[in-house]
mmCIF file of C-alpha atoms in Angstrom:
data_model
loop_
_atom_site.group_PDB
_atom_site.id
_atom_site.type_symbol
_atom_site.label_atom_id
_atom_site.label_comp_id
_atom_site.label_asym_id
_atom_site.label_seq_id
_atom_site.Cartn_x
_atom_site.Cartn_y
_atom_site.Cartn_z
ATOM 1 C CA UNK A 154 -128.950 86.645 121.779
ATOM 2 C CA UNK A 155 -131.855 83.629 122.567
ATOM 3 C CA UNK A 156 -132.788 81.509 120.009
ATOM 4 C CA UNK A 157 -134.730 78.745 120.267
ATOM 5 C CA UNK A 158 -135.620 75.728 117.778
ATOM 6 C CA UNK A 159 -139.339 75.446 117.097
ATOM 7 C CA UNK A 160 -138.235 71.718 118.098
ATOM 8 C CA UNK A 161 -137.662 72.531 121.396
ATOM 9 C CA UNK A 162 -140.570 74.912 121.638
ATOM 10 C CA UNK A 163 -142.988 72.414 120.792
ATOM 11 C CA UNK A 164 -141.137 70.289 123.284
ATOM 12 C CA UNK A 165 -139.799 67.706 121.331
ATOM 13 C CA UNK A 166 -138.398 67.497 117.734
ATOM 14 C CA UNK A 167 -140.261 68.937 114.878
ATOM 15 C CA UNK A 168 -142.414 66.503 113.255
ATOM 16 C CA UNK A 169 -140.498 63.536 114.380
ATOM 17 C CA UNK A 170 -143.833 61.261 115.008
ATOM 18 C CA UNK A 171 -144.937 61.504 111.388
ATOM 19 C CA UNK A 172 -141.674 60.826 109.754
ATOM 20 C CA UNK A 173 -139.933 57.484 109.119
ATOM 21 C CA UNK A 174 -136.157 57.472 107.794
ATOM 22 C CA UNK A 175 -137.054 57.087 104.707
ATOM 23 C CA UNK A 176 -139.080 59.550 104.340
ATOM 24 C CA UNK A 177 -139.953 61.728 100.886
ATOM 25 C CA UNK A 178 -139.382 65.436 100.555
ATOM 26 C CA UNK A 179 -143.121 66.571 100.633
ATOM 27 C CA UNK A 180 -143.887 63.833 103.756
ATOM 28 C CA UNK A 181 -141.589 66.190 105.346
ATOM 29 C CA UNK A 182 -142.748 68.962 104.347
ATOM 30 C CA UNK A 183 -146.132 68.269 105.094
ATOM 31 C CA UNK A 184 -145.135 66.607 108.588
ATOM 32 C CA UNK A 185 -144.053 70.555 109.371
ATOM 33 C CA UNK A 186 -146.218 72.491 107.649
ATOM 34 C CA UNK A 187 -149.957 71.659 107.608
ATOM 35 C CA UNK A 188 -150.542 70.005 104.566
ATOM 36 C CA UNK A 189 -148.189 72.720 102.234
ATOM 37 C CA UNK A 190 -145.175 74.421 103.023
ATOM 38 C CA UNK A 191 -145.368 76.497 100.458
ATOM 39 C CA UNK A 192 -149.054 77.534 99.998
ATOM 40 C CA UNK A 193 -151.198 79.301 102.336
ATOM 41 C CA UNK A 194 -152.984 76.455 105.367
ATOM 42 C CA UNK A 195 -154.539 77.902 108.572
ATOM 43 C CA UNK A 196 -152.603 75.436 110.836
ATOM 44 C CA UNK A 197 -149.211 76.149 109.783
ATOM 45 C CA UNK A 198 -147.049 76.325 112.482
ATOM 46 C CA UNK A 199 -145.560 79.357 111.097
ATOM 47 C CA UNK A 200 -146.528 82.079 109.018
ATOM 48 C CA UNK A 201 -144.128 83.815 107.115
ATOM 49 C CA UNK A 202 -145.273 87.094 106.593
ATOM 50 C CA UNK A 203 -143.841 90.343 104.439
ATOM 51 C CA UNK A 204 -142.233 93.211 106.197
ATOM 52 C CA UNK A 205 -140.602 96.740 105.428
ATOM 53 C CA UNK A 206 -138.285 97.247 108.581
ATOM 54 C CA UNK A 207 -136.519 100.859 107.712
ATOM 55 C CA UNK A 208 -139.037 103.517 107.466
ATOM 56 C CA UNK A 209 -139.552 107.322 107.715
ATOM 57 C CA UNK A 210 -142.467 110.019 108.449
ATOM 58 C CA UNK A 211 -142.335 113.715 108.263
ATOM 59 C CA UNK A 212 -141.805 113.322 112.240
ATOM 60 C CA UNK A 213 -138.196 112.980 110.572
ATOM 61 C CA UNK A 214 -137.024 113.554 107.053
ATOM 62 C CA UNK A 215 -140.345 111.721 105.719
ATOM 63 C CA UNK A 216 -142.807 112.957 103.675
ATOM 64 C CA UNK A 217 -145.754 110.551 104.375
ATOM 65 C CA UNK A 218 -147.963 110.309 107.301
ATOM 66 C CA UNK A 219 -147.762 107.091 109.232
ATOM 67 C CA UNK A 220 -151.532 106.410 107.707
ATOM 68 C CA UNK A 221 -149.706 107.127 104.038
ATOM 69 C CA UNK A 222 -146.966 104.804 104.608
ATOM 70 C CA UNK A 223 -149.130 101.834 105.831
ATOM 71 C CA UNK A 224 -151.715 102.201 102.834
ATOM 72 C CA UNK A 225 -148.657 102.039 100.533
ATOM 73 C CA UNK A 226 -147.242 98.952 102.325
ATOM 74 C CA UNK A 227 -150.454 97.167 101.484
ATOM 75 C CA UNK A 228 -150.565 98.192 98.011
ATOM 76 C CA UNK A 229 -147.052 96.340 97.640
ATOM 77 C CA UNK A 230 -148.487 93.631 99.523
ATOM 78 C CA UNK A 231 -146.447 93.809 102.885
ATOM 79 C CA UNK A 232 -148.024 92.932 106.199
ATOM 80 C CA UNK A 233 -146.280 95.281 108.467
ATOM 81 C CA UNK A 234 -144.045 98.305 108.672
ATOM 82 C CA UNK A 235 -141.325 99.263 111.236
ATOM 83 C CA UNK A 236 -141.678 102.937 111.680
ATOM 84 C CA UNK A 237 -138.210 104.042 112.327
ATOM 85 C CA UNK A 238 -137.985 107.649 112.467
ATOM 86 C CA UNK A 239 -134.737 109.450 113.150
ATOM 87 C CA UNK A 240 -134.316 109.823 116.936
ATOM 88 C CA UNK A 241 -138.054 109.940 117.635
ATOM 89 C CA UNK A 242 -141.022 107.845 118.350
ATOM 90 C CA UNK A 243 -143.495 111.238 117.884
ATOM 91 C CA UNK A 244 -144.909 109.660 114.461
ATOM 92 C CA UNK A 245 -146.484 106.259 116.395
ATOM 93 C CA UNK A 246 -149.043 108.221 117.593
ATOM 94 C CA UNK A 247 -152.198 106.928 116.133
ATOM 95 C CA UNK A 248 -150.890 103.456 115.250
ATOM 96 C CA UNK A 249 -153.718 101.590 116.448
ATOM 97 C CA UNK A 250 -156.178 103.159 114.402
ATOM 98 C CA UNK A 251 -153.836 102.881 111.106
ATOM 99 C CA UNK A 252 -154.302 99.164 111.731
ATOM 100 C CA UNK A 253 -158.022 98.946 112.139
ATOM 101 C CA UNK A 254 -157.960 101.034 109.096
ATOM 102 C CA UNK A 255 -155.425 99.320 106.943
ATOM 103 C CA UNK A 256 -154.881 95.904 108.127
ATOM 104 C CA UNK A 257 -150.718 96.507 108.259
ATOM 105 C CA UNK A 258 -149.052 95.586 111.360
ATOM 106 C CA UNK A 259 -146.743 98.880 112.485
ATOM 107 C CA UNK A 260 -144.006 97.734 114.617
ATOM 108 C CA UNK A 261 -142.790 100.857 116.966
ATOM 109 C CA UNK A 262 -139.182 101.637 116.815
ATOM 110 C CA UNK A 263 -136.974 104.629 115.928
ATOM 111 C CA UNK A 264 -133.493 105.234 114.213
ATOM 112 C CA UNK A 265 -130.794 106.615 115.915
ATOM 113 C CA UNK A 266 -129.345 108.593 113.856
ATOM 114 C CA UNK A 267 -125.800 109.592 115.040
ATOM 115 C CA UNK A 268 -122.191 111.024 113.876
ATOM 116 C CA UNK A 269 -120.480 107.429 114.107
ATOM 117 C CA UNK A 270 -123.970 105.252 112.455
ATOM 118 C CA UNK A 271 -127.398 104.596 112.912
ATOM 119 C CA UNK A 272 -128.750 101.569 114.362
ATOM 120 C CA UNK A 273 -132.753 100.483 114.475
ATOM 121 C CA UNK A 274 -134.272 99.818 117.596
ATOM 122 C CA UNK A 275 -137.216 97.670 117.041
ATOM 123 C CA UNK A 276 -140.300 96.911 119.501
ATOM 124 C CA UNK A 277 -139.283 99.851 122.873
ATOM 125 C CA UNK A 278 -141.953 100.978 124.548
ATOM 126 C CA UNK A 279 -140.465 103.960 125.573
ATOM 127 C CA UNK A 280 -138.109 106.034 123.743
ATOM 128 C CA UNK A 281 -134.207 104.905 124.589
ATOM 129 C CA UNK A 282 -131.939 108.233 124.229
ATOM 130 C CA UNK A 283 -129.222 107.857 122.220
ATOM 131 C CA UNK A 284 -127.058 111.084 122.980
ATOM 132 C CA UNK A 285 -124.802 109.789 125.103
ATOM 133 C CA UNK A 286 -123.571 107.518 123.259
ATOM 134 C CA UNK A 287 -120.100 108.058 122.035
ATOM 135 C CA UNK A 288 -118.280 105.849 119.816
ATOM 136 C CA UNK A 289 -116.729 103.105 121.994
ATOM 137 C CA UNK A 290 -120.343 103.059 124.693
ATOM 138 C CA UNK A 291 -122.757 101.743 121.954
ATOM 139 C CA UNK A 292 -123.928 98.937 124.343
ATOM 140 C CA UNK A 293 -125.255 101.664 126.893
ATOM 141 C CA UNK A 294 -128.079 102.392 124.440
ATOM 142 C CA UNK A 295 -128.370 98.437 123.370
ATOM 143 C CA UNK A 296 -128.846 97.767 126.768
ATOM 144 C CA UNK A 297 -131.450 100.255 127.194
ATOM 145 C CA UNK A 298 -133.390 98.060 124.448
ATOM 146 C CA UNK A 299 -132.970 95.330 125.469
ATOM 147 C CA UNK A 300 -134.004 96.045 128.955
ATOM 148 C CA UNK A 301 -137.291 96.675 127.179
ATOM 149 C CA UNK A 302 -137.650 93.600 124.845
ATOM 150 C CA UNK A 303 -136.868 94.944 121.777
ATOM 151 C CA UNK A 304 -133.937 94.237 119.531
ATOM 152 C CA UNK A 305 -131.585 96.452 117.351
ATOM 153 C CA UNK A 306 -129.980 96.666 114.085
ATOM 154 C CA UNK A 307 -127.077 98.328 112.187
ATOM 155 C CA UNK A 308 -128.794 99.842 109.561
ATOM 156 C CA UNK A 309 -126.694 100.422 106.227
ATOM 157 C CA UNK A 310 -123.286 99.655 107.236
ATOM 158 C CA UNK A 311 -121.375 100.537 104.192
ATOM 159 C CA UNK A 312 -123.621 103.585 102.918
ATOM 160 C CA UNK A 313 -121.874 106.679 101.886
ATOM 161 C CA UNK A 314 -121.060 108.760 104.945
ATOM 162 C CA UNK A 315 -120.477 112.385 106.031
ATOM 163 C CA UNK A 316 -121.120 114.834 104.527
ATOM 164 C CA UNK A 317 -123.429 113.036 102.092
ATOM 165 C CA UNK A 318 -124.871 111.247 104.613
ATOM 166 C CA UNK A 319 -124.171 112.268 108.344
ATOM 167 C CA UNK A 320 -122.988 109.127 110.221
ATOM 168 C CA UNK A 321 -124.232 106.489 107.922
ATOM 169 C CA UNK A 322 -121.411 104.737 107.576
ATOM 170 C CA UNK A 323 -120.910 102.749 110.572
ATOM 171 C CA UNK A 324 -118.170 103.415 113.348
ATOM 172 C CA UNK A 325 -119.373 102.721 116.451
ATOM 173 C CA UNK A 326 -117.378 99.995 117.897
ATOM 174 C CA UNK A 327 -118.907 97.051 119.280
ATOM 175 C CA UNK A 328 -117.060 94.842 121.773
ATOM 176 C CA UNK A 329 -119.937 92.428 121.641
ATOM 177 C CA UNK A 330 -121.656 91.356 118.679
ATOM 178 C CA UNK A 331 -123.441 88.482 120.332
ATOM 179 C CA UNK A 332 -125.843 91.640 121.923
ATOM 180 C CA UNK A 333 -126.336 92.527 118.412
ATOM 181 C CA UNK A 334 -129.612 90.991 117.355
ATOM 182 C CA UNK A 335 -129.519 92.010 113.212
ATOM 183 C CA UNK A 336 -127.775 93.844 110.420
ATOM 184 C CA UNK A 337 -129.433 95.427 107.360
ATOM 185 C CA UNK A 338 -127.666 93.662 104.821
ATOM 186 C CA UNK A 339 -129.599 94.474 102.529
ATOM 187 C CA UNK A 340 -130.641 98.488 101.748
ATOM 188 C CA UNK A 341 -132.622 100.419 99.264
ATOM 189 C CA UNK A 342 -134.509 99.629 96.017
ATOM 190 C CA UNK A 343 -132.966 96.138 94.031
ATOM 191 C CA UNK A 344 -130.397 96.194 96.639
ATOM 192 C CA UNK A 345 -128.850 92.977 95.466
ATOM 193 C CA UNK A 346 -127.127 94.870 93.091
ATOM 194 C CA UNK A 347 -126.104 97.654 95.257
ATOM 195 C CA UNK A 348 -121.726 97.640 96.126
ATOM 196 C CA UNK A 349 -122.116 98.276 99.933
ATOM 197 C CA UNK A 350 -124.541 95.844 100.254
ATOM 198 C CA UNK A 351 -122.803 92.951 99.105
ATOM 199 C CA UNK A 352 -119.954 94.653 102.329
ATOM 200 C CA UNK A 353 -122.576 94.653 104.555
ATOM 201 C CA UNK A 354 -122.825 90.949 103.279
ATOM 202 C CA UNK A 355 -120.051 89.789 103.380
ATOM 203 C CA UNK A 356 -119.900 90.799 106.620
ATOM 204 C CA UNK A 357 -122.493 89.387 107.680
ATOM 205 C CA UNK A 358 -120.825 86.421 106.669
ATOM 206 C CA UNK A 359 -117.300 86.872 108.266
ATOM 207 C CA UNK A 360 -119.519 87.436 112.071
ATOM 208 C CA UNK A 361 -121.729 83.896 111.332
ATOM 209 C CA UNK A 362 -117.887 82.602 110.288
ATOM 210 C CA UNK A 363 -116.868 83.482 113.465
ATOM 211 C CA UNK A 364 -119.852 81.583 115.658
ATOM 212 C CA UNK A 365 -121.491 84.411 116.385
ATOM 213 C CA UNK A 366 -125.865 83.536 115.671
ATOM 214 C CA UNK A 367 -126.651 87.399 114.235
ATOM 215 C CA UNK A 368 -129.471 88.076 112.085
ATOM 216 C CA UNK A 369 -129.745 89.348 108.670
ATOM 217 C CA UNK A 370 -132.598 91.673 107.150
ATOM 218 C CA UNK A 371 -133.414 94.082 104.393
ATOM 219 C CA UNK A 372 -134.642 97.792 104.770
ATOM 220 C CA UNK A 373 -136.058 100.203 101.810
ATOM 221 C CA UNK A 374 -135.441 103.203 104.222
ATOM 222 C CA UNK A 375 -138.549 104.340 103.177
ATOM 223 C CA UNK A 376 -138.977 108.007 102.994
ATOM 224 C CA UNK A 377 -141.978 108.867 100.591
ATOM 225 C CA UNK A 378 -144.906 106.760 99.434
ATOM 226 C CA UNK A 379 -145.682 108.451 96.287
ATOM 227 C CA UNK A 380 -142.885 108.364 94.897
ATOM 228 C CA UNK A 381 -142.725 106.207 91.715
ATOM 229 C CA UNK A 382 -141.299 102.394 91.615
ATOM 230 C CA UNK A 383 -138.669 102.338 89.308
ATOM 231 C CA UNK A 384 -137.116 99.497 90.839
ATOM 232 C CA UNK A 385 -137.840 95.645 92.646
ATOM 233 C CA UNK A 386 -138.311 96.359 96.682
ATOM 234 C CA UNK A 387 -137.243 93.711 98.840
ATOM 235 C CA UNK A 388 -139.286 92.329 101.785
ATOM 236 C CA UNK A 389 -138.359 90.595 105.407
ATOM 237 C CA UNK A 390 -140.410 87.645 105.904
ATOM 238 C CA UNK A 391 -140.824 86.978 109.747
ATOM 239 C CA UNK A 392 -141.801 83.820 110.577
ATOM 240 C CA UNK A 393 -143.994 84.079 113.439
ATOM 241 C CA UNK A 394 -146.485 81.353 115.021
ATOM 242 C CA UNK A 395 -149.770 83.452 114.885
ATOM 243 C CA UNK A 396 -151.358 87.014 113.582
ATOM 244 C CA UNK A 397 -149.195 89.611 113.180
ATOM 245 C CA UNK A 398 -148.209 90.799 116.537
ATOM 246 C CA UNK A 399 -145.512 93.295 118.250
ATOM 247 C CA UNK A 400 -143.958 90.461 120.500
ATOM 248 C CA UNK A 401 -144.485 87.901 117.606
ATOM 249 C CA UNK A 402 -142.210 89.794 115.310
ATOM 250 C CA UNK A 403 -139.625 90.833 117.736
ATOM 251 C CA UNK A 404 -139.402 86.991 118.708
ATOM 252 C CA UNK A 405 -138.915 86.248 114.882
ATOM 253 C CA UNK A 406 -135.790 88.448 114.343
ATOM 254 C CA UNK A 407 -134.754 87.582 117.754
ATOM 255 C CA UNK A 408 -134.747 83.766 116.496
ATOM 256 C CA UNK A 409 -133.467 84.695 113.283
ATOM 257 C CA UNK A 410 -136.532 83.067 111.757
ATOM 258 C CA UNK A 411 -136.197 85.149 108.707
ATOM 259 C CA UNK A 412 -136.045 85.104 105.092
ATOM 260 C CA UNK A 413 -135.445 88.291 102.681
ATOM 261 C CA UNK A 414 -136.032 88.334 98.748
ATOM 262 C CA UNK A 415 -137.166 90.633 96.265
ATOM 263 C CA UNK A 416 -139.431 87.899 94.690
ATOM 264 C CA UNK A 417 -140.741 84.294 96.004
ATOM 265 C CA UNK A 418 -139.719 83.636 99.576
ATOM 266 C CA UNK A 419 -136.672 80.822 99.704
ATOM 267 C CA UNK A 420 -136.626 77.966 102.238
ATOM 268 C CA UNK A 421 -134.665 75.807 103.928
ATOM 269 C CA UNK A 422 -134.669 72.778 106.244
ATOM 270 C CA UNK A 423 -132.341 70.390 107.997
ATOM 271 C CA UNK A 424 -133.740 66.499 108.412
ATOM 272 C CA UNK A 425 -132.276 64.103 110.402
ATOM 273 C CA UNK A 426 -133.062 60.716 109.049
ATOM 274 C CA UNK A 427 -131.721 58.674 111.630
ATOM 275 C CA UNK A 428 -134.062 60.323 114.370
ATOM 276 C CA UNK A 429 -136.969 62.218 111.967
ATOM 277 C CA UNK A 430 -135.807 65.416 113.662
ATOM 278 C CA UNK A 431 -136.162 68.441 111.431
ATOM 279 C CA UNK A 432 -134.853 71.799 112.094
ATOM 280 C CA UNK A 433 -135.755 75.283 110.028
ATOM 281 C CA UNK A 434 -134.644 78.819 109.562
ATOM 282 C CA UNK A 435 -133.322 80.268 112.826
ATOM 283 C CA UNK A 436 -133.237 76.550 114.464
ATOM 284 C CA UNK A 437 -129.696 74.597 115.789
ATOM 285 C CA UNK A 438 -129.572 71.290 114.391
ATOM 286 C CA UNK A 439 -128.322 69.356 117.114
ATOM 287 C CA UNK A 440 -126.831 66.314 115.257
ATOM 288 C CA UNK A 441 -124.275 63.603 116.095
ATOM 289 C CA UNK A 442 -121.198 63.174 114.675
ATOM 290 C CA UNK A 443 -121.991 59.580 113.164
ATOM 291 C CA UNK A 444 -124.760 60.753 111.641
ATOM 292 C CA UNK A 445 -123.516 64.390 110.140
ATOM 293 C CA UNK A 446 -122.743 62.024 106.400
ATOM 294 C CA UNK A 447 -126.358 61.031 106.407
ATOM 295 C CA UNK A 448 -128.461 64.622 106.587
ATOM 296 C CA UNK A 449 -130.957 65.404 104.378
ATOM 297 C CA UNK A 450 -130.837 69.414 103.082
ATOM 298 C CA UNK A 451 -134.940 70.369 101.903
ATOM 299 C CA UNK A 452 -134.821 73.641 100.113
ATOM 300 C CA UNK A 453 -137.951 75.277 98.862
ATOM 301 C CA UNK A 454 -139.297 78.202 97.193
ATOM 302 C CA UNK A 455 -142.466 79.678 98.329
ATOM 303 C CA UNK A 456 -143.596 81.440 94.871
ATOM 304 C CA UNK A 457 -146.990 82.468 96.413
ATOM 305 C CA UNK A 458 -145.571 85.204 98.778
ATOM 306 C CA UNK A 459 -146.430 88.706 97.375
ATOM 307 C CA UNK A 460 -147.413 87.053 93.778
ATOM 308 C CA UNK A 461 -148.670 90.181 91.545
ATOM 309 C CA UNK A 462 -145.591 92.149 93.031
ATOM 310 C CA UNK A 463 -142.574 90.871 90.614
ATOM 311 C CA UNK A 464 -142.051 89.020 87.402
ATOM 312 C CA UNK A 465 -139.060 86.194 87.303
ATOM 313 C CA UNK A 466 -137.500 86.217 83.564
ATOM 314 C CA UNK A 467 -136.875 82.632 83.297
ATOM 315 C CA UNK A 468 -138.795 79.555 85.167
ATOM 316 C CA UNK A 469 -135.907 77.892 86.477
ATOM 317 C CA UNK A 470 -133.741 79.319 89.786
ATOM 318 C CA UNK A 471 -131.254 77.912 91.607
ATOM 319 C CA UNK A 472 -130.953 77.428 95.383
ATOM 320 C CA UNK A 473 -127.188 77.497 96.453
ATOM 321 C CA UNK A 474 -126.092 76.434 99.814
ATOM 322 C CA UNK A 475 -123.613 78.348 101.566
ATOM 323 C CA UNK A 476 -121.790 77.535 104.593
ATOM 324 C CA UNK A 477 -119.006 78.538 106.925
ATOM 325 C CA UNK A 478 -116.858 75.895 104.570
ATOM 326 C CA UNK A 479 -118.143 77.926 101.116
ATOM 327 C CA UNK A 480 -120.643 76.394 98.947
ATOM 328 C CA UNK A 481 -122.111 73.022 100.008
ATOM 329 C CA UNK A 482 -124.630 72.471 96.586
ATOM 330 C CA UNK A 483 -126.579 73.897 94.096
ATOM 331 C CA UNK A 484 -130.288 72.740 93.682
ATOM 332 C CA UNK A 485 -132.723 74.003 90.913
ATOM 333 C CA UNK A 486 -136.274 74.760 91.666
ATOM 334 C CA UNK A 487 -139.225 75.815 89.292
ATOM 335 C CA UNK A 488 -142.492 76.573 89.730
ATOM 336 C CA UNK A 489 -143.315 73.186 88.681
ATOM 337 C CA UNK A 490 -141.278 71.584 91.266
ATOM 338 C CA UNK A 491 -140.612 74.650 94.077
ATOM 339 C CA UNK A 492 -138.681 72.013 96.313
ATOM 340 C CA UNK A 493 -135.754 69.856 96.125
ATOM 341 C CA UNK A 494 -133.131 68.175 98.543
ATOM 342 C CA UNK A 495 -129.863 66.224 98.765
ATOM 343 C CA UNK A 496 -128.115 64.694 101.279
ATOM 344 C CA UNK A 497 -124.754 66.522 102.490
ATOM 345 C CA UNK A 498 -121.890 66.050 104.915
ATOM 346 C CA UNK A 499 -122.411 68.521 107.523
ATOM 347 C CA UNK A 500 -119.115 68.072 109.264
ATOM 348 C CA UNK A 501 -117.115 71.357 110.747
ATOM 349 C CA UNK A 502 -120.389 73.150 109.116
ATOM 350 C CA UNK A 503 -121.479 76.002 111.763
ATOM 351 C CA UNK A 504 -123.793 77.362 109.759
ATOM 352 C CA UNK A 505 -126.296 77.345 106.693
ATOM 353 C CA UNK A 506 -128.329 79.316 104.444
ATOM 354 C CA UNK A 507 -130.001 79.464 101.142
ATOM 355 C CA UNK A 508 -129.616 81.948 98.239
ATOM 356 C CA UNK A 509 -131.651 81.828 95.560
ATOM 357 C CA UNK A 510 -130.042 82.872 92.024
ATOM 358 C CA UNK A 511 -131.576 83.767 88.816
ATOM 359 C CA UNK A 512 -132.877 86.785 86.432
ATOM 360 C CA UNK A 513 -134.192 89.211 87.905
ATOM 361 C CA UNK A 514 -135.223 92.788 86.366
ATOM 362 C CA UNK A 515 -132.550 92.222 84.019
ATOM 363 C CA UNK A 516 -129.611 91.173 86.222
ATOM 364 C CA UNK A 517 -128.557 87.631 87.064
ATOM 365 C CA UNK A 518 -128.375 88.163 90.429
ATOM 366 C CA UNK A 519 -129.052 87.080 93.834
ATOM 367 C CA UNK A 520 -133.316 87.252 94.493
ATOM 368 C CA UNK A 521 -133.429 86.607 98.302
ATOM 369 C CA UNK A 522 -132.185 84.479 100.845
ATOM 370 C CA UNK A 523 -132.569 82.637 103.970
ATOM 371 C CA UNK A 524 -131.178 83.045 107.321
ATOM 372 C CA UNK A 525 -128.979 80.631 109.323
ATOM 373 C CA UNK A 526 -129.800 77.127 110.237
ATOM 374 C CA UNK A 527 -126.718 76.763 112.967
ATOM 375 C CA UNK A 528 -125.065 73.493 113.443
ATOM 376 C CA UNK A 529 -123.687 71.500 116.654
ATOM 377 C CA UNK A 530 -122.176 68.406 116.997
ATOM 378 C CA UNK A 531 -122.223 66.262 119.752
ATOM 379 C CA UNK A 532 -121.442 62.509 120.332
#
């Protein structure tokens, strides 16, 4: 799976002419951001925008038209919607007109929905059968997506299977998780809470543990829009460098640029005072190995995105960064003061993310989180 840094994208490192080693949090942040990294500015270089990536029609075991489903993603004030019907791509019909109408971004995809699990395929063109796939050929039909841009997804690893669920726990056996591009980690309403979530994320964990640069997302599976909220819905923020776009948000969960939370969107930067590089969500900080005592970790919470759509119990959260060596820190953040930093030893770290802890809807519990900055070292 391709990745590439925003710092080599923009063909050099990110920010590095405005920044001196010394530096302050918000000069960075600014240097990177347009003025505010965490409040709205048309020449951001990325905006980070609110998805639902698991969801249903009555073209499968829906009941909502594709119209239905995007008017309700707007009410909850989402962006876009992954239409991922069960083995069919029959409900996209019309798509083009339920964004004129709506304003919400429909990505085109479809579930398959098999005996031995079901994995998303996000962004095909054309439909990519899944029948022949048994359950030691999975990368047949991953192929097949790939061939066509798009990505894929286990969805719900650890859900209750047959005969509750036909195939939704997930056997298929994959001989290649680098050709992997995502798991749903996170599934259903207030999912932090949920017992195979936290296996799908720990496993999550074990595959970054074990080098391989896999993505991490959340999915509702959305079946019916009028059905009352009873509990917190978790969104995937895609950061994408433009208007909401098919190939935009494909290239965000190919980079990994992606954050999930319930509430206010967490952040999460790498600087590199000895050069003014800076690396974000999704990038590889490239750094050398004299330098790895001297790094400066930016956290941030963005408590802006979807605002109106939850309430935090307390004013204070914390931001705890985890590695492949366990917890690195713990940083608190309010609205007040939404960003913090320190300055860690990255050495042996392969990876990093943020988590960001507090009360929410009763629980103490884990609100969202970031995906992987990956590390290398070189001399």
């Amino acid at each position: 799976m391709k990745r590439e840094d925003r710092a080599s994208m923009a063909g050099g490192s990110a920010g590095a002419e405005d920044m001196e080693s010394g530096a302050s949090v918000t000069e960075i942040v600014r240097a990177v951001s347009g003025g505010g990294l965490y409040s709205p500015e048309p020449d951001r270089p990325l905006q980070w925008l609110p998805y639902e990536l698991h969801c249903h029609t009555f073209h499968s075991d829906g009941k909502q038209s594709l119209a239905e489903l995007a008017s309700a993603a707007k009410a909850l004030g989402l962006s876009g919607a992954a239409l991922t019907d069960h083995n069919t791509m029959t409900g996209l019909a019309g798509r083009e007109t339920v964004f004129r109408e709506t304003g919400v971004h429909i990505i085109p995809g479809l579930e398959w929905t098999t005996f031995f699990g079901h994995m998303l395929t996000l962004g095909i063109r054309e439909y990519v059968d899944w029948r022949g796939l048994s359950p030691f050929h999975i990368h047949r039909g991953i192929d097949g997506v790939h061939q066509q841009g798009g990505v894929v997804g286990v969805a719900h690893p650890f859900r209750v299977g047959s005969p509750m669920c036909t195939g939704c726990f997930w056997e298929f056996e994959v001989t290649d998780w680098s050709q992997v591009d995502y798991i749903e980690v996170w599934s259903g309403l207030f999912p932090s809470i949920r017992r195979n979530n936290g296996r799908a994320f720990a496993w999550w964990t074990e595959l970054l543990n074990r080098g391989y640069r896999i993505a991490a997302t959340s999915g509702r599976d959305w079946h019916e829009s009028t059905e009352p909220l009873t509990e917190p819905v978790a969104a995937t923020f895609l950061g994408m460098d433009g208007d909401a776009a098919d190939g935009k948000a494909i290239e965000a969960i190919q980079r990994g640029t992606i954050a999930v939370s319930m509430g206010p969107r967490p952040d999460l930067f790498v600087h590199d005072p000895a050069n003014g590089s800076l690396w974000g969500i999704g990038d590889t900080a490239v750094l050398s190995r004299g330098s790895q005592g001297n790094v400066q970790v930016i956290v941030g919470t963005d408590f802006k995105a979807r605002e109106g759509h939850w309430e935090l119990a307390g004013s204070t959260l914390k931001l705890r960064l985890v590695s492949n060596k366990g917890e690195l820190a713990e940083l608190q953040v309010t609205r007040e003061q939404p960003q913090a930093s320190v300055t860690l030893s990255l050495a042996g770290v392969i990876w990093l993310r943020a988590e960001l802890i507090g009360v929410f809807c009763g629980a103490h519990t884990m609100i969202g989180f970031t995906n992987a900055i990956f590390v290398e070292e070189v001399d």
